[in-house]
XYZ file of C-alpha atoms in Angstrom:
239
model
C 1.418 -6.760 -11.121
C 0.460 -3.781 -9.875
C -3.022 -3.969 -11.388
C -5.220 -7.665 -11.798
C -6.095 -7.103 -15.256
C -7.412 -10.545 -15.714
C -6.766 -13.794 -17.726
C -6.832 -15.162 -21.266
C -6.513 -18.623 -22.874
C -5.978 -20.337 -26.123
C -6.786 -23.611 -27.078
C -7.388 -26.324 -29.596
C -3.958 -28.219 -29.368
C -5.167 -31.491 -28.599
C -6.051 -32.573 -24.857
C -3.233 -34.702 -23.608
C -0.549 -32.554 -25.474
C 2.105 -30.035 -24.171
C 0.528 -27.192 -21.967
C 2.011 -23.723 -21.244
C 1.213 -20.825 -19.395
C 2.607 -17.333 -19.645
C 2.518 -14.404 -16.834
C 2.706 -10.838 -17.735
C 3.856 -8.378 -15.013
C 0.694 -5.943 -15.698
C -1.712 -8.918 -14.410
C -2.621 -10.846 -17.401
C -2.438 -15.051 -17.465
C -2.368 -16.725 -20.610
C -2.992 -20.633 -20.831
C -2.350 -22.649 -23.579
C -3.767 -26.376 -23.666
C -4.794 -26.300 -20.223
C -7.814 -27.781 -18.050
C -9.724 -25.398 -15.856
C -8.246 -27.187 -13.213
C -4.906 -26.571 -14.105
C -5.852 -22.995 -14.675
C -7.224 -22.437 -11.047
C -3.631 -23.858 -9.983
C -1.266 -21.516 -11.841
C -3.786 -18.535 -10.759
C -3.310 -19.712 -7.214
C 0.537 -19.947 -7.631
C -0.004 -16.360 -9.088
C -1.489 -14.958 -5.809
C 1.621 -16.062 -4.078
C 3.647 -13.814 -6.232
C 1.013 -10.710 -6.844
C 2.206 -7.206 -5.457
C -1.724 -6.094 -5.698
C -4.510 -8.371 -4.233
C -6.292 -10.509 -7.045
C -10.055 -9.504 -7.504
C -11.496 -12.257 -9.622
C -14.625 -10.641 -9.985
C -13.034 -7.772 -11.917
C -11.613 -10.589 -13.918
C -11.652 -10.028 -18.096
C -11.272 -13.107 -20.065
C -10.817 -13.945 -23.996
C -10.462 -17.116 -26.048
C -8.362 -18.051 -29.289
C -8.021 -21.124 -31.142
C -4.663 -22.177 -32.229
C -4.478 -25.318 -34.269
C -0.825 -27.329 -34.701
C -0.798 -28.923 -38.000
C 2.290 -30.496 -38.433
C 1.961 -31.344 -42.014
C 1.575 -27.581 -43.197
C 3.919 -26.462 -45.793
C 4.025 -22.903 -44.463
C 4.552 -21.970 -41.022
C 0.848 -20.463 -40.416
C -2.295 -20.051 -41.833
C -4.679 -17.557 -40.827
C -8.615 -18.353 -40.791
C -11.626 -16.255 -39.912
C -11.892 -17.929 -36.203
C -8.632 -19.604 -35.554
C -4.996 -19.830 -36.349
C -2.798 -22.864 -37.556
C 0.500 -23.081 -36.809
C 2.804 -25.900 -37.962
C 4.482 -26.040 -34.486
C 3.892 -24.125 -31.322
C 7.495 -23.045 -30.552
C 8.515 -20.657 -27.827
C 8.568 -17.526 -30.369
C 4.862 -18.735 -31.513
C 4.322 -18.787 -27.719
C 5.561 -15.567 -27.160
C 3.825 -13.538 -29.495
C 0.265 -15.166 -29.342
C 0.610 -14.994 -25.542
C 1.861 -11.101 -25.809
C -1.225 -10.228 -28.063
C -3.531 -12.162 -25.923
C -2.528 -10.357 -22.828
C -2.626 -7.012 -24.036
C -6.093 -7.415 -25.326
C -7.497 -8.776 -22.124
C -5.477 -6.463 -20.207
C -6.656 -3.601 -22.573
C -10.178 -4.513 -21.538
C -9.982 -4.288 -17.952
C -8.340 -0.700 -18.578
C -11.149 0.319 -21.007
C -13.678 -0.518 -18.620
C -11.811 2.002 -15.815
C -11.758 4.776 -18.223
C -15.398 4.345 -19.365
C -16.392 4.409 -15.319
C -14.248 7.890 -15.374
C -16.206 9.361 -18.127
C -19.008 8.427 -16.616
C -18.229 10.085 -13.806
C -17.846 13.467 -15.892
C -20.699 12.778 -17.287
C -22.504 12.806 -14.250
C -20.799 16.044 -13.493
C -21.430 17.679 -16.800
C -25.596 16.543 -15.922
C -25.497 18.088 -12.814
C -23.729 21.465 -13.519
C -26.131 21.732 -16.679
C -29.012 21.380 -14.588
C -28.193 23.869 -11.761
C -25.456 26.185 -13.518
C -23.400 25.520 -10.561
C -20.333 23.313 -10.208
C -21.076 20.255 -8.302
C -17.440 18.582 -7.801
C -14.410 19.287 -5.471
C -11.041 20.008 -6.402
C -9.715 17.004 -4.415
C -12.087 14.732 -6.561
C -10.972 16.247 -9.659
C -7.003 15.915 -8.733
C -8.047 11.998 -8.119
C -9.589 11.711 -11.784
C -6.691 13.303 -12.965
C -4.061 11.082 -11.190
C -6.101 7.981 -12.163
C -5.967 9.216 -15.662
C -2.106 9.697 -15.957
C -1.307 6.733 -14.136
C -3.552 4.632 -16.708
C -2.055 5.835 -19.513
C 1.546 5.793 -18.104
C 0.979 2.190 -17.256
C -0.706 1.062 -20.428
C 1.749 2.848 -22.590
C 4.966 1.416 -20.710
C 3.908 -1.961 -19.166
C 1.851 -3.240 -21.724
C 3.640 -1.481 -24.952
C 0.776 -2.121 -27.205
C 2.001 0.147 -30.047
C 5.542 -1.175 -29.893
C 6.588 -4.872 -31.557
C 7.794 -7.714 -29.384
C 11.661 -8.782 -29.292
C 10.527 -11.783 -30.552
C 8.710 -10.138 -33.678
C 11.772 -8.007 -34.318
C 14.088 -11.295 -34.559
C 11.801 -13.532 -36.564
C 9.762 -12.834 -39.547
C 7.106 -15.667 -39.116
C 6.827 -14.933 -35.581
C 5.958 -11.023 -36.556
C 3.642 -12.319 -39.243
C 1.499 -13.930 -36.714
C 1.719 -11.017 -34.381
C 0.294 -8.612 -36.747
C -2.385 -10.607 -38.035
C -3.539 -11.420 -34.187
C -3.267 -7.422 -33.509
C -5.186 -6.942 -36.465
C -7.515 -9.787 -35.330
C -8.383 -8.092 -31.969
C -8.337 -4.499 -33.077
C -5.680 -3.854 -31.128
C -4.135 -0.545 -32.787
C -7.770 1.031 -33.129
C -8.563 -0.017 -29.460
C -5.569 1.768 -27.950
C -6.093 4.914 -30.069
C -9.518 5.109 -29.059
C -8.541 4.351 -25.505
C -6.011 7.513 -25.610
C -8.753 9.657 -27.321
C -10.886 8.942 -24.047
C -7.867 9.613 -21.554
C -7.155 12.619 -23.492
C -11.002 13.953 -23.333
C -10.721 13.043 -19.250
C -7.761 15.293 -19.107
C -9.265 18.326 -20.969
C -12.660 18.146 -18.976
C -10.687 17.753 -15.585
C -8.507 20.844 -16.979
C -11.733 22.736 -17.776
C -13.520 22.374 -14.019
C -9.849 22.997 -12.354
C -9.594 26.334 -14.288
C -13.119 27.270 -13.259
C -12.736 26.201 -9.349
C -9.163 28.298 -9.711
C -11.373 31.367 -11.475
C -13.632 31.023 -8.518
C -11.076 30.966 -5.855
C -9.020 34.269 -7.612
C -12.504 35.995 -7.820
C -12.787 35.288 -4.105
C -9.660 36.537 -3.167
C -10.206 39.771 -5.163
C -13.443 40.698 -3.771
C -11.606 40.142 -0.219
C -9.017 42.422 -0.828
C -11.517 44.808 -2.242
C -13.841 44.747 1.031
C -10.252 45.062 3.346
C -9.387 48.022 1.460
C -12.928 49.380 1.355
C -12.865 49.035 5.387
C -9.182 50.458 5.851
C -10.502 53.591 3.899
C -13.520 53.922 6.179
C -11.435 53.456 9.294
C -9.062 56.247 7.928
C -12.383 58.680 7.102
C -13.564 57.967 10.611
C -10.167 58.595 12.195
C -9.718 61.671 9.847
C -13.437 63.300 11.145
């Protein structure tokens, strides 16, 4: 993927039963019933096809329990600490994998946004204490670009606000997906994430406007000084 967002896992299918993993193009990997050694093997394989370097220290992880109970009459049951399914079919793997991948990746980008907010917090503190702007235009441009690319990536790649194709086609899969989205508070977290990005954008615009006004003031004074010099030269020539 373009950015390594981390890995997430689901478990409690019983050791020795079927195992699955799903790799997402935005950097998340979801494991179903896989031992640690198997997960490490999958991640090594994923590094061979990754467009960006994978930094394991930056990984965000999450776990969720899925229990398979063929004797159930209903297709799914939702408990406080797990989800029970009649069977783990491809639809279930798809929607569970999607939500887990999204929540782990969102953790990753939430941390990045918090870092940008901390940068602006330091700029605000220095400006408040000195009354002068302590940042450069290049730094602000970098933050604006990072802010825009983060929002674009999360909105278009992760598609948190959209239902998956599987959920559209299957009512039972849609039920599981909506439960997990509520369980991981995905919608509220994304709305808060979007609010933070908008705050960063407004902060950057404010400081860029100040820099632009400072530049305009400098140019105006330069023009005034040049006009004054020209007048002095003209008066000298006339004397």
